[in-house]
Coordinates of C-alpha atoms in Angstrom, one line a residue:
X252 CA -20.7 47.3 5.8
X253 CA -23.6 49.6 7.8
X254 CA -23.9 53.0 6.7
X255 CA -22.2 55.4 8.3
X256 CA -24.3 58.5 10.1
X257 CA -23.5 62.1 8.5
X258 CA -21.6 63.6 11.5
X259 CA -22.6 66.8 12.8
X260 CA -20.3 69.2 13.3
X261 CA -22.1 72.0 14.4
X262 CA -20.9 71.7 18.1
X263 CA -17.1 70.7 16.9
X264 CA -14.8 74.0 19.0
X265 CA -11.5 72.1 19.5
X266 CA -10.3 69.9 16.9
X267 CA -6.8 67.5 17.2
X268 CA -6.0 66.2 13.8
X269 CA -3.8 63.3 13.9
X270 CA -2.0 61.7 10.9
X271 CA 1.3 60.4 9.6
X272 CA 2.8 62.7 7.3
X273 CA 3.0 66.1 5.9
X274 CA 0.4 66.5 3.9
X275 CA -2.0 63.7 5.0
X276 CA -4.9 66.0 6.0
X277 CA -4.4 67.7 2.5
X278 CA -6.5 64.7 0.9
X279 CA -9.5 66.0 2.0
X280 CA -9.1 66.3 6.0
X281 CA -7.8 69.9 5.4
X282 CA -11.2 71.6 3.5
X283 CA -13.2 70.5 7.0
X284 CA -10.1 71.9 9.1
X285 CA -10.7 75.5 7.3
X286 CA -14.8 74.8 7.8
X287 CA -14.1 74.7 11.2
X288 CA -11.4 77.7 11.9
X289 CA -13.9 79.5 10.2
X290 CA -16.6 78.9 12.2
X291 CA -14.5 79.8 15.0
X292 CA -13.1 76.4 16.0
X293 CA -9.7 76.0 17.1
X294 CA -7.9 73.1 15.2
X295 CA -4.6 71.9 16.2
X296 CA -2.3 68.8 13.7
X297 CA -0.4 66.5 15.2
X298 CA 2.0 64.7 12.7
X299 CA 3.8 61.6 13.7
X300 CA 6.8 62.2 11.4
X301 CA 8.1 64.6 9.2
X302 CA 8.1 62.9 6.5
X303 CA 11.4 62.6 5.4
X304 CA 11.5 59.0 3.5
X305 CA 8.6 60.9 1.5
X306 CA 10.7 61.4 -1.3
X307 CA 13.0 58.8 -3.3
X308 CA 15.3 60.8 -5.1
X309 CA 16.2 63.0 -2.5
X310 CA 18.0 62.7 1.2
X311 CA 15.8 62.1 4.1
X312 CA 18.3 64.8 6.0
X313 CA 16.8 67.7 3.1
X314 CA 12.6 66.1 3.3
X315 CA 12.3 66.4 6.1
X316 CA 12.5 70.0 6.6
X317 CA 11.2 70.5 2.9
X318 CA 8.2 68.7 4.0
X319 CA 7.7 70.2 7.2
X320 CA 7.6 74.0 5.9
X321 CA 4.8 72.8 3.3
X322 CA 3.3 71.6 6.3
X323 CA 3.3 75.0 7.8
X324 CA 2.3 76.4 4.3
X325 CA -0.7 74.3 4.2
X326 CA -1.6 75.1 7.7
X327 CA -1.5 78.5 7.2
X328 CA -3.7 78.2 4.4
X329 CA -6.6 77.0 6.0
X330 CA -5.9 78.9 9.4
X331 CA -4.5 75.8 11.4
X332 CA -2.1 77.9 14.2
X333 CA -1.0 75.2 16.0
X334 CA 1.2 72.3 14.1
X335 CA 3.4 70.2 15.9
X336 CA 5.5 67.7 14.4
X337 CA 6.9 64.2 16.2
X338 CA 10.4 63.2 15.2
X339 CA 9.2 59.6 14.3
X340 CA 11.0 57.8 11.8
X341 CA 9.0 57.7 8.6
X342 CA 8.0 54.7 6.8
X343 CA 8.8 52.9 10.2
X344 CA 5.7 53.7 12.5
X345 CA 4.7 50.7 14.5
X346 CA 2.0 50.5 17.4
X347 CA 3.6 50.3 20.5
X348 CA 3.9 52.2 24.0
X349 CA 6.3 55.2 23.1
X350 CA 3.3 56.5 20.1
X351 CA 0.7 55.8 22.4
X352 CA 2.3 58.1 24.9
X353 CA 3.6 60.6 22.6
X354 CA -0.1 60.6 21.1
X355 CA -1.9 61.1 24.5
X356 CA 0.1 63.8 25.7
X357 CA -0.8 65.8 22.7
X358 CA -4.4 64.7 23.7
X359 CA -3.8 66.2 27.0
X360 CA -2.3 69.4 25.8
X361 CA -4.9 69.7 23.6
X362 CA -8.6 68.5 25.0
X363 CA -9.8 67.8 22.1
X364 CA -13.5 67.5 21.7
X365 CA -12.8 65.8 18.3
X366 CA -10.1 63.8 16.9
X367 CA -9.1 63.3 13.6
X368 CA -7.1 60.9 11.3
X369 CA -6.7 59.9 8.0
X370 CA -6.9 55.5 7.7
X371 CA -4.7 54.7 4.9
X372 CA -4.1 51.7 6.6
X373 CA -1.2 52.5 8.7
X374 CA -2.3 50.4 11.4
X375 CA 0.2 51.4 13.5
X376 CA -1.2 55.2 14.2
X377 CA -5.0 53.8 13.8
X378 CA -4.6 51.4 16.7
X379 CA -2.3 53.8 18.7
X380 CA -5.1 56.7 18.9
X381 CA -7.8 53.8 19.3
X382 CA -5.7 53.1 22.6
X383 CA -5.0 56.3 23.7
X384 CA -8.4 57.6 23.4
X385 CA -10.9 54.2 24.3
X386 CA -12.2 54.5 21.0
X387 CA -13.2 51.0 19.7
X388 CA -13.5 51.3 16.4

């Protein structure tokens, strides 16, 4: 595997982070989210689902919106205004034309000049923002 160039970030001003879950960009996306909002950046999340099956002892109907307002929380603690949250169903993502859209229209909204995810290998996000932006990798 090549080495990967440090990315400069220096000219990052509109930032679309796009995982999973709730709490995806707190393993480690989040610290460069409050880098940027304090360097003036706007930085928007997208979340594919609220997480609901996140929990095993509880019912998805009560995670959800447990999981969503840490969400918020977490936002708010690194200056992230804009959250929005898909109604997905969790632990069932699969690649397909519905994400893709779903995913592009935030990219629209948005006009990112970066986008952001998380690869725990959840193909089904990965290759969904591949598509919807051109990006090959």
């Amino acid at each position: 595997m090549a080495d990967l160039p440090i990315f400069d970030d220096s000219q990052v001003q509109n930032v679309l982070c796009v995982v999973a879950h709730p709490d995806d960009m707190e393993y480690g996306g989040s610290a460069a989210a409050a880098r940027w909002v304090e360097r003036g950046a706007s930085v928007s999340y997208l979340l594919l689902t609220a997480g609901e099956a996140g929990i095993r002892d509880q019912d998805p109907s009560d995670v959800g919106p447990l999981r969503a307002q840490e969400q918020r929380d977490a936002c708010a603690a690194v200056g992230v205004e804009n959250l929005t949250i898909l109604d997905l169903p969790d632990g069932m993502l699969e690649s397909g034309l519905d994400i893709r859209k779903r995913i592009a229209r935030e990219i629209r909204k948005i006009k990112p000049d970066t986008v952001v995810t998380i690869n725990w290998d959840v193909m089904a996000a990965w290759a969904s923002i591949r598509r919807t932006t051109g990006w090959p990798g």
